[in-house]
Short mmCIF file of C-alpha atoms and ligand atoms in Angstrom, two decimals:
data_model
loop_
_atom_site.label_atom_id
_atom_site.label_comp_id
_atom_site.label_asym_id
_atom_site.label_seq_id
_atom_site.Cartn_x
_atom_site.Cartn_y
_atom_site.Cartn_z
CA UNK D 24 37.21 -30.76 -33.76
CA UNK D 25 40.30 -32.03 -33.87
CA UNK D 26 40.72 -35.61 -34.63
CA UNK D 27 42.63 -38.79 -34.77
CA UNK D 28 42.49 -41.91 -36.96
CA UNK D 29 43.90 -45.09 -35.79
CA UNK D 30 45.08 -47.77 -38.08
CA UNK D 31 46.74 -47.47 -41.65
CA UNK D 32 44.53 -49.45 -44.06
CA UNK D 33 41.98 -47.80 -46.79
CA UNK D 34 38.72 -48.43 -44.92
CA UNK D 35 41.10 -45.71 -42.20
CA UNK D 36 41.82 -43.88 -46.02
CA UNK D 37 37.81 -43.42 -46.28
CA UNK D 38 37.25 -42.55 -42.12
CA UNK D 39 39.85 -39.79 -42.69
CA UNK D 40 38.90 -38.67 -46.01
CA UNK D 41 34.95 -38.71 -44.53
CA UNK D 42 36.11 -36.35 -41.71
CA UNK D 43 38.49 -34.05 -44.31
CA UNK D 44 35.07 -33.58 -45.38
CA UNK D 45 33.38 -32.10 -42.08
CA UNK D 46 32.69 -28.26 -41.57
CA UNK D 47 34.38 -28.22 -38.17
CA UNK D 48 36.91 -30.47 -38.89
CA UNK D 49 40.33 -28.55 -37.37
CA UNK D 50 43.17 -30.97 -37.24
CA UNK D 51 43.36 -34.55 -39.48
CA UNK D 52 46.17 -37.07 -37.63
CA UNK D 53 46.35 -40.39 -38.74
CA UNK D 54 48.79 -43.31 -37.04
CA UNK D 55 50.27 -44.56 -38.44
CA UNK D 56 48.41 -44.06 -41.65
CA UNK D 57 49.73 -44.42 -45.55
CA UNK D 58 50.76 -42.66 -48.40
CA UNK D 59 46.94 -41.70 -49.29
CA UNK D 60 46.52 -39.88 -46.34
CA UNK D 61 49.03 -37.58 -46.33
CA UNK D 62 47.46 -35.63 -48.46
CA UNK D 63 44.71 -35.74 -45.82
CA UNK D 64 46.46 -35.00 -42.69
CA UNK D 65 49.10 -35.31 -40.66
CA UNK D 66 50.62 -38.94 -40.13
CA UNK D 67 51.51 -39.66 -36.98
CA UNK D 68 54.42 -42.64 -37.09
CA UNK D 69 53.51 -44.50 -33.31
CA UNK D 70 52.56 -47.70 -32.23
CA UNK D 71 49.09 -47.83 -31.53
CA UNK D 72 49.41 -51.08 -29.39
CA UNK D 73 51.38 -48.75 -26.94
CA UNK D 74 47.82 -47.56 -25.02
CA UNK D 75 50.21 -45.15 -23.16
CA UNK D 76 51.48 -43.83 -25.99
CA UNK D 77 49.19 -43.03 -28.02
CA UNK D 78 46.88 -41.06 -25.49
CA UNK D 79 50.83 -38.54 -24.87
CA UNK D 80 49.94 -38.23 -28.56
CA UNK D 81 46.05 -37.58 -28.28
CA UNK D 82 47.31 -35.02 -25.36
CA UNK D 83 49.71 -33.73 -26.82
CA UNK D 84 48.55 -32.46 -30.16
CA UNK D 85 45.68 -30.65 -28.11
CA UNK D 86 43.83 -34.46 -30.37
CA UNK D 87 40.21 -33.46 -28.93
CA UNK D 88 38.56 -37.39 -30.80
CA UNK D 89 39.91 -40.51 -31.16
CA UNK D 90 38.50 -43.62 -34.23
CA UNK D 91 39.66 -46.34 -33.84
CA UNK D 92 39.57 -48.11 -37.24
CA UNK D 93 40.92 -51.43 -36.58
CA UNK D 94 39.85 -54.31 -34.14
CA UNK D 95 43.46 -54.78 -32.91
CA UNK D 96 43.28 -51.73 -30.88
CA UNK D 97 40.49 -51.79 -29.70
CA UNK D 98 41.08 -55.96 -28.45
CA UNK D 99 44.46 -54.48 -26.53
CA UNK D 100 41.61 -52.01 -24.69
CA UNK D 101 42.85 -48.88 -26.03
CA UNK D 102 39.10 -47.53 -26.45
CA UNK D 103 39.30 -48.44 -22.45
CA UNK D 104 42.53 -46.13 -22.03
CA UNK D 105 40.92 -43.44 -23.65
CA UNK D 106 38.03 -42.61 -21.79
CA UNK D 107 39.42 -43.29 -18.09
CA UNK D 108 40.87 -40.38 -18.70
CA UNK D 109 38.21 -38.65 -20.45
CA UNK D 110 39.28 -38.22 -23.81
CA UNK D 111 36.52 -38.85 -26.35
CA UNK D 112 36.87 -41.73 -28.55
CA UNK D 113 34.84 -44.38 -31.40
CA UNK D 114 35.21 -47.62 -30.28
CA UNK D 115 34.20 -49.92 -27.58
CA UNK D 116 36.02 -51.79 -25.00
CA UNK D 117 38.01 -54.43 -24.47
CA UNK D 118 35.44 -56.58 -23.53
CA UNK D 119 33.13 -55.70 -26.24
CA UNK D 120 35.67 -56.32 -27.93
CA UNK D 121 35.45 -60.40 -27.75
CA UNK D 122 32.70 -60.86 -29.59
CA UNK D 123 35.17 -60.72 -33.14
CA UNK D 124 38.55 -61.24 -31.22
CA UNK D 125 36.64 -64.76 -29.54
CA UNK D 126 33.90 -66.77 -31.43
CA UNK D 127 33.64 -69.04 -28.75
CA UNK D 128 32.55 -65.57 -26.65
CA UNK D 129 30.10 -64.50 -29.61
CA UNK D 130 28.97 -67.86 -29.64
CA UNK D 131 27.75 -67.55 -26.45
CA UNK D 132 26.56 -64.04 -26.91
CA UNK D 133 23.50 -65.37 -28.96
CA UNK D 134 23.11 -68.17 -27.45
CA UNK D 135 22.34 -66.34 -24.08
CA UNK D 136 20.49 -63.30 -26.13
CA UNK D 137 18.34 -66.09 -28.20
CA UNK D 138 19.89 -64.58 -31.37
CA UNK D 139 19.29 -66.74 -34.82
CA UNK D 140 22.83 -68.56 -35.25
CA UNK D 141 24.23 -70.98 -36.45
CA UNK D 142 24.37 -74.59 -34.12
CA UNK D 143 27.93 -75.55 -33.04
CA UNK D 144 30.33 -76.86 -30.81
CA UNK D 145 33.41 -76.03 -29.71
CA UNK D 146 36.73 -77.74 -28.63
CA UNK D 147 40.40 -77.04 -26.67
CA UNK D 148 40.59 -80.43 -27.49
CA UNK D 149 42.79 -82.05 -30.08
CA UNK D 150 41.12 -85.70 -29.55
CA UNK D 151 37.13 -84.75 -29.18
CA UNK D 152 37.97 -82.94 -32.63
CA UNK D 153 39.40 -85.69 -34.45
CA UNK D 154 36.82 -88.00 -33.26
CA UNK D 155 33.52 -85.33 -34.05
CA UNK D 156 35.40 -84.91 -37.60
CA UNK D 157 35.78 -88.35 -38.59
CA UNK D 158 31.92 -88.60 -37.26
CA UNK D 159 30.32 -86.47 -39.47
CA UNK D 160 28.07 -86.97 -41.82
CA UNK D 161 26.64 -83.01 -42.09
CA UNK D 162 27.96 -80.36 -44.46
CA UNK D 163 30.05 -77.31 -41.73
CA UNK D 164 32.36 -74.96 -41.84
CA UNK D 165 35.23 -74.45 -39.03
CA UNK D 166 36.18 -71.65 -37.37
CA UNK D 167 39.20 -70.29 -35.44
CA UNK D 168 37.93 -68.78 -32.87
CA UNK D 169 40.82 -65.76 -32.35
CA UNK D 170 41.55 -63.10 -34.45
CA UNK D 171 42.47 -64.42 -38.43
CA UNK D 172 41.97 -60.97 -40.37
CA UNK D 173 39.54 -62.95 -42.37
CA UNK D 174 41.26 -66.00 -43.24
CA UNK D 175 40.34 -67.77 -40.38
CA UNK D 176 37.73 -70.35 -41.84
CA UNK D 177 37.87 -73.26 -43.64
CA UNK D 178 34.56 -74.49 -45.47
CA UNK D 179 35.36 -77.76 -47.08
CA UNK D 180 34.05 -81.44 -48.00
CA UNK D 181 37.54 -83.34 -47.34
CA UNK D 182 38.33 -84.50 -43.96
CA UNK D 183 41.64 -84.54 -44.31
CA UNK D 184 41.50 -80.81 -44.62
CA UNK D 185 39.51 -80.21 -41.68
CA UNK D 186 41.17 -82.35 -39.60
CA UNK D 187 44.76 -80.50 -40.78
CA UNK D 188 43.06 -76.74 -40.27
CA UNK D 189 41.96 -77.24 -37.19
CA UNK D 190 44.92 -78.95 -35.63
CA UNK D 191 46.98 -76.80 -36.28
CA UNK D 192 44.79 -73.70 -35.26
CA UNK D 193 44.38 -76.06 -31.87
CA UNK D 194 47.56 -75.87 -31.14
CA UNK D 195 47.49 -71.76 -30.47
CA UNK D 196 43.56 -71.41 -30.04
CA UNK D 197 39.72 -72.64 -30.02
CA UNK D 198 38.18 -74.05 -32.59
CA UNK D 199 34.46 -73.87 -33.28
CA UNK D 200 32.43 -76.38 -35.73
CA UNK D 201 29.48 -74.97 -37.54
CA UNK D 202 27.02 -76.17 -39.10
CA UNK D 203 26.92 -74.67 -42.92
CA UNK D 204 24.25 -72.37 -43.72
CA UNK D 205 23.07 -71.99 -46.88
CA UNK D 206 21.61 -67.92 -48.68
CA UNK D 207 23.05 -65.03 -49.22
CA UNK D 208 25.74 -62.69 -47.11
CA UNK D 209 24.27 -59.05 -45.67
CA UNK D 210 26.22 -56.66 -43.74
CA UNK D 211 24.33 -54.93 -41.49
CA UNK D 212 26.26 -52.00 -39.84
CA UNK D 213 24.33 -50.63 -37.05
CA UNK D 214 25.76 -47.31 -34.33
CA UNK D 215 26.25 -47.39 -31.15
CA UNK D 216 26.63 -44.98 -28.06
CA UNK D 217 26.03 -46.82 -25.13
CA UNK D 218 21.90 -47.06 -25.17
CA UNK D 219 20.54 -46.14 -28.45
CA UNK D 220 21.37 -47.19 -32.29
CA UNK D 221 21.02 -46.50 -35.36
CA UNK D 222 20.85 -48.37 -38.60
CA UNK D 223 23.57 -47.89 -41.43
CA UNK D 224 22.38 -48.86 -45.28
CA UNK D 225 23.20 -52.57 -45.49
CA UNK D 226 26.31 -54.58 -47.83
CA UNK D 227 27.89 -57.13 -49.20
CA UNK D 228 30.66 -58.24 -49.48
CA UNK D 229 32.84 -60.52 -52.22
CA UNK D 230 34.89 -62.57 -50.06
CA UNK D 231 35.91 -65.43 -52.53
CA UNK D 232 38.66 -64.77 -53.44
CA UNK D 233 38.60 -65.33 -57.08
CA UNK D 234 35.86 -64.83 -59.47
CA UNK D 235 31.92 -66.93 -59.51
CA UNK D 236 32.79 -66.68 -55.89
CA UNK D 237 35.77 -68.98 -55.59
CA UNK D 238 38.91 -69.71 -53.96
CA UNK D 239 39.86 -69.45 -50.38
CA UNK D 240 38.49 -66.59 -48.83
CA UNK D 241 39.99 -62.57 -48.07
CA UNK D 242 39.38 -60.24 -45.82
CA UNK D 243 37.35 -58.94 -49.33
CA UNK D 244 37.25 -58.40 -52.51
CA UNK D 245 35.12 -55.74 -53.23
CA UNK D 246 31.21 -55.44 -51.80
CA UNK D 247 28.37 -52.69 -52.29
CA UNK D 248 25.74 -51.07 -50.99
CA UNK D 249 22.79 -51.05 -50.52
CA UNK D 250 21.66 -54.63 -51.47
CA UNK D 251 19.50 -54.52 -54.11
CA UNK D 252 18.36 -58.37 -52.65
CA UNK D 253 17.33 -56.37 -49.19
CA UNK D 254 14.09 -55.05 -49.30
CA UNK D 255 11.89 -52.62 -46.60
CA UNK D 256 10.42 -55.46 -44.55
CA UNK D 257 13.58 -57.82 -44.67
CA UNK D 258 15.60 -55.36 -42.74
CA UNK D 259 12.61 -54.76 -41.06
CA UNK D 260 12.73 -58.62 -39.71
CA UNK D 261 16.81 -58.04 -39.34
CA UNK D 262 16.17 -55.03 -37.61
CA UNK D 263 13.63 -57.14 -34.69
CA UNK D 264 15.94 -60.25 -35.62
CA UNK D 265 19.03 -59.70 -34.93
CA UNK D 266 19.90 -56.08 -34.13
CA UNK D 267 17.41 -55.35 -31.18
CA UNK D 268 18.07 -58.46 -29.70
CA UNK D 269 22.16 -57.29 -29.96
CA UNK D 270 21.81 -54.33 -28.79
CA UNK D 271 19.91 -55.48 -25.82
CA UNK D 272 22.31 -57.82 -24.83
CA UNK D 273 25.57 -55.33 -24.93
CA UNK D 274 23.25 -52.37 -22.80
CA UNK D 275 21.94 -55.64 -20.21
CA UNK D 276 25.77 -56.83 -19.86
CA UNK D 277 26.11 -53.02 -19.20
CA UNK D 278 28.72 -52.48 -22.09
CA UNK D 279 28.15 -49.42 -22.76
CA UNK D 280 29.35 -49.72 -26.30
CA UNK D 281 30.44 -46.62 -28.26
CA UNK D 282 30.98 -47.93 -31.97
CA UNK D 283 29.47 -49.72 -34.72
CA UNK D 284 28.44 -53.51 -34.29
CA UNK D 285 29.23 -54.41 -37.53
CA UNK D 286 26.19 -57.40 -37.29
CA UNK D 287 27.47 -60.63 -40.61
CA UNK D 288 24.46 -62.05 -42.01
CA UNK D 289 23.26 -65.38 -44.02
CA UNK D 290 19.82 -64.70 -45.13
CA UNK D 291 18.55 -68.55 -45.04
CA UNK D 292 15.36 -69.82 -46.14
CA UNK D 293 15.01 -69.26 -42.27
CA UNK D 294 15.51 -65.77 -42.07
CA UNK D 295 18.65 -64.29 -40.74
CA UNK D 296 21.35 -65.69 -38.87
CA UNK D 297 24.78 -63.57 -37.76
CA UNK D 298 27.47 -65.17 -39.26
CA UNK D 299 29.68 -62.91 -36.87
CA UNK D 300 30.28 -59.71 -35.22
CA UNK D 301 32.29 -57.55 -36.00
CA UNK D 302 33.25 -54.74 -33.59
CA UNK D 303 34.36 -52.29 -36.59
CA UNK D 304 33.42 -50.91 -39.23
CA UNK D 305 34.14 -53.85 -42.40
CA UNK D 306 36.99 -53.68 -45.10
CA UNK D 307 36.03 -53.11 -47.96
CA UNK D 308 32.50 -52.04 -47.04
CA UNK D 309 33.08 -48.88 -44.66
CA UNK D 310 34.96 -48.05 -47.95
CA UNK D 311 31.67 -47.30 -49.90
CA UNK D 312 29.11 -46.94 -46.14
CA UNK D 313 31.12 -43.23 -46.04
CA UNK D 314 30.86 -41.71 -49.15
CA UNK D 315 27.25 -41.98 -49.29
CA UNK D 316 26.67 -40.46 -45.58
CA UNK D 317 25.92 -37.20 -46.14
CA UNK D 318 26.03 -36.29 -42.52
CA UNK D 319 28.92 -34.27 -40.66
CA UNK D 320 30.75 -36.92 -39.17
CA UNK D 321 32.09 -34.94 -36.52
CA UNK D 322 28.17 -33.89 -35.48
CA UNK D 323 27.57 -38.08 -36.31
CA UNK D 324 30.74 -38.56 -33.34
CA UNK D 325 29.68 -36.11 -31.01
CA UNK D 326 26.20 -37.88 -31.06
CA UNK D 327 27.66 -41.05 -30.62
CA UNK D 328 29.82 -39.27 -27.18
CA UNK D 329 26.88 -37.63 -25.92
CA UNK D 330 24.50 -40.89 -25.79
CA UNK D 331 21.74 -38.24 -27.98
CA UNK D 332 21.37 -41.04 -31.39
CA UNK D 333 18.19 -41.09 -31.51
CA UNK D 334 17.06 -37.97 -30.93
CA UNK D 335 20.27 -37.19 -34.52
CA UNK D 336 19.16 -38.57 -38.19
CA UNK D 337 22.12 -39.72 -39.63
CA UNK D 338 21.00 -37.99 -43.28
CA UNK D 339 22.84 -40.65 -46.44
CA UNK D 340 23.57 -39.36 -49.79
CA UNK D 341 20.58 -41.81 -51.08
CA UNK D 342 23.46 -43.64 -54.37
CA UNK D 343 24.41 -46.61 -54.79
CA UNK D 344 28.26 -47.17 -54.20
CA UNK D 345 31.12 -49.84 -55.34
CA UNK D 346 33.86 -50.70 -54.55
CA UNK D 347 36.72 -52.82 -55.66
CA UNK D 348 40.24 -54.14 -53.81
CA UNK D 349 43.33 -53.72 -55.66
CA UNK D 350 45.03 -56.90 -54.66
CA UNK D 351 49.69 -57.90 -55.02
CA UNK D 352 50.45 -60.94 -57.01
CA UNK D 353 49.99 -63.92 -54.21
CA UNK D 354 47.10 -62.48 -52.19
CA UNK D 355 45.49 -64.29 -50.01
CA UNK D 356 48.73 -66.17 -49.83
CA UNK D 357 52.34 -65.08 -49.52
CA UNK D 358 52.91 -61.79 -51.46
CA UNK D 359 55.12 -59.68 -52.37
CA UNK D 360 55.52 -56.10 -50.86
CA UNK D 361 57.69 -53.32 -51.46
CA UNK D 362 55.97 -52.74 -55.29
CA UNK D 363 56.01 -49.51 -56.55
CA UNK D 364 52.50 -47.97 -57.17
CA UNK D 365 51.65 -45.56 -59.92
CA UNK D 366 48.51 -43.94 -58.63
CA UNK D 367 46.92 -41.11 -61.62
CA UNK D 368 44.72 -38.08 -60.20
CA UNK D 369 41.14 -39.03 -60.90
CA UNK D 370 38.64 -36.53 -60.10
CA UNK D 371 35.52 -37.35 -56.47
CA UNK D 372 32.96 -37.38 -58.89
CA UNK D 373 34.36 -39.64 -60.78
CA UNK D 374 35.22 -42.33 -57.50
CA UNK D 375 38.13 -42.62 -54.74
CA UNK D 376 40.69 -44.51 -54.20
CA UNK D 377 41.94 -45.43 -51.06
CA UNK D 378 44.93 -47.00 -50.24
CA UNK D 379 45.92 -49.38 -47.80
CA UNK D 380 49.39 -49.49 -46.01
CA UNK D 381 51.43 -48.06 -48.54
CA UNK D 382 54.03 -46.37 -47.97
CA UNK D 383 56.44 -43.55 -49.83
CA UNK D 384 60.17 -43.05 -50.20
CA UNK D 385 61.34 -39.99 -52.06
CA UNK D 386 58.36 -38.96 -53.35
CA UNK D 387 57.28 -41.90 -55.05
CA UNK D 388 54.10 -44.95 -53.67
CA UNK D 389 55.32 -47.90 -52.45
CA UNK D 390 52.58 -50.74 -51.92
CA UNK D 391 52.70 -52.79 -48.19
CA UNK D 392 50.56 -55.60 -47.50
CA UNK D 393 47.87 -58.40 -49.37
CA UNK D 394 45.14 -55.67 -50.67
CA UNK D 395 46.86 -52.55 -51.43
CA UNK D 396 43.77 -50.10 -52.80
CA UNK D 397 40.40 -50.09 -52.92
CA UNK D 398 38.40 -48.04 -56.03
CA UNK D 399 35.38 -46.77 -55.49
CA UNK D 400 32.35 -45.14 -57.06
CA UNK D 401 29.21 -44.65 -56.76
CA UNK D 402 25.89 -44.49 -59.60
CA UNK D 403 22.23 -43.23 -58.72
CA UNK D 404 21.86 -47.51 -58.70
CA UNK D 405 23.77 -50.16 -58.49
CA UNK D 406 24.80 -50.90 -61.94
CA UNK D 407 25.39 -48.06 -62.18
CA UNK D 408 28.10 -47.48 -59.71
CA UNK D 409 29.65 -50.88 -60.90
CA UNK D 410 30.37 -49.57 -64.56
CA UNK D 411 32.49 -46.15 -62.83
CA UNK D 412 34.39 -48.38 -60.51
CA UNK D 413 35.05 -50.85 -63.00
CA UNK D 414 36.22 -47.03 -65.14
CA UNK D 415 39.23 -46.26 -62.26
CA UNK D 416 40.36 -49.74 -61.94
CA UNK D 417 42.78 -48.52 -64.05
CA UNK D 418 44.10 -45.40 -62.63
CA UNK D 419 46.25 -47.50 -60.39
CA UNK D 420 49.40 -49.34 -62.01
CA UNK D 421 51.53 -52.22 -59.93
CA UNK D 422 53.47 -55.34 -60.95
CA UNK D 423 50.84 -58.30 -60.09
CA UNK D 424 48.66 -56.01 -59.61
CA UNK D 425 44.82 -58.37 -60.07
CA UNK D 426 41.16 -57.54 -58.76
CA UNK D 427 38.09 -59.24 -59.33
CA UNK D 428 36.10 -58.82 -62.65
CA UNK D 429 32.77 -59.11 -61.11
CA UNK D 430 32.07 -57.73 -58.84
CA UNK D 431 27.73 -57.15 -58.08
CA UNK D 432 27.48 -58.70 -61.25
CA UNK D 433 25.80 -61.06 -59.49
CA UNK D 434 22.65 -58.33 -58.32
CA UNK D 435 22.29 -57.78 -62.07
CA UNK D 436 22.81 -61.01 -63.79
P1 AMP T 509 32.96 -65.84 -40.62
O1 AMP T 509 34.56 -65.19 -40.29
O2 AMP T 509 32.33 -66.51 -39.38
O3 AMP T 509 32.03 -64.25 -40.46
O4 AMP T 509 33.18 -66.31 -41.32
C1 AMP T 509 33.89 -65.95 -43.18
C2 AMP T 509 33.57 -66.17 -43.50
O5 AMP T 509 32.84 -67.85 -44.41
C3 AMP T 509 31.18 -65.93 -44.17
O6 AMP T 509 31.37 -64.63 -44.26
C4 AMP T 509 30.79 -67.50 -44.41
O7 AMP T 509 31.10 -66.88 -46.23
C5 AMP T 509 31.70 -68.22 -44.23
N1 AMP T 509 30.82 -68.93 -43.26
C6 AMP T 509 31.02 -68.59 -41.99
N2 AMP T 509 29.78 -69.57 -41.30
C7 AMP T 509 29.11 -69.89 -42.22
C8 AMP T 509 28.34 -70.99 -42.06
N3 AMP T 509 27.76 -71.36 -40.83
N4 AMP T 509 28.15 -71.69 -42.68
C9 AMP T 509 28.20 -70.96 -44.31
N5 AMP T 509 29.08 -70.24 -44.66
C10 AMP T 509 30.09 -69.82 -43.50
N1 LIG T 510 34.90 -57.06 -45.38
C1 LIG T 510 34.77 -58.50 -44.11
C2 LIG T 510 35.00 -56.98 -43.28
O1 LIG T 510 36.01 -56.06 -42.78
O2 LIG T 510 35.85 -58.70 -42.00
#
């Protein structure tokens, strides 16, 4: 199988790595890729927001299957453009992509399908929003409706801050104000072939920038899988109350969803509640999920294309995995790019280092984003996986590099 991975992040580096392990791979391309993916296949420097160009590139390189990593090309209709000309791909069409790209759309979907979620009010008018915030007497979160790379949510008690954030967002977007939910967060990844589904190991991301879950939200500073607090009974409840109604809702709307649906949950006192949907794998969650899948990725992709997921058994390695994001100085605020990074070689049995948006110049690696690398390690439990992952953080060195020191710690206090 000749495969093209779309994207340039650590999630796409991890996907390319997993495809590279397939016994059936006969060509691996990444567009645009990064300095890390260069070691695994051929990087194609094309504009992935130009759907016609992607189709042309697929045909020219005799590619059989396209794995679309990030949400933006999905929102831009890349999966539809590929399927229109019978090119198989992983990722939902533009209509379904609104589950992520519009909080207003996803909240309406949840309400229509009786999926438990936080109560909410939607605004498109500044005066109405201002009046609502000024009269508030309960704790809420304010969300931009559109895509915001994990930074579109404000949790604050300060009305001035809420007004500033919401009024700015309302200049070009809708705003959703939600009831504040207490509990612990779990991310569930559900693979769908348009009819059937399979649930992968649960994960927990660490969204706050700093140790102790302090500071602003980020795209994710580290993650673990599976989650020690999630037992079979809770998984069963999550499946019945959130996964099944989500899949039924997609099927009822004839969305023929072929890809992964990421359900961000808050496990509250009253059970699981959906915080958000994403229409792609999480980043950094993908970096730990892929190494814990034992099955051949090409076979999983075939089962999705052929709508035979019900009879396909996705085998897991049985390991726990932990990852840590290594970020540039200043992230999640303004950060510097173009910093030379030195990465030591490590043995895959010790761990993996995935690059995000890095590039090569004169054979040297340079950073090009806020979250620059993900280091990953596995173990027979979370504690071992975590110790192993921290051991390899010193294999990545660049000026201003930093990471959270407490990933997974709350699970074994
Ligand atoms: P979202 O992009 O909607 O998942 O929100 C990003 C993060 O903000 C979530 O992972 C939570 O940590 C937090 N968050 C979002 N909605 C709520 C809520 N209703 N109550 C409490 N925390 C929330
Ligand atoms: N790690 C959170 C996300 O991918 O949205």
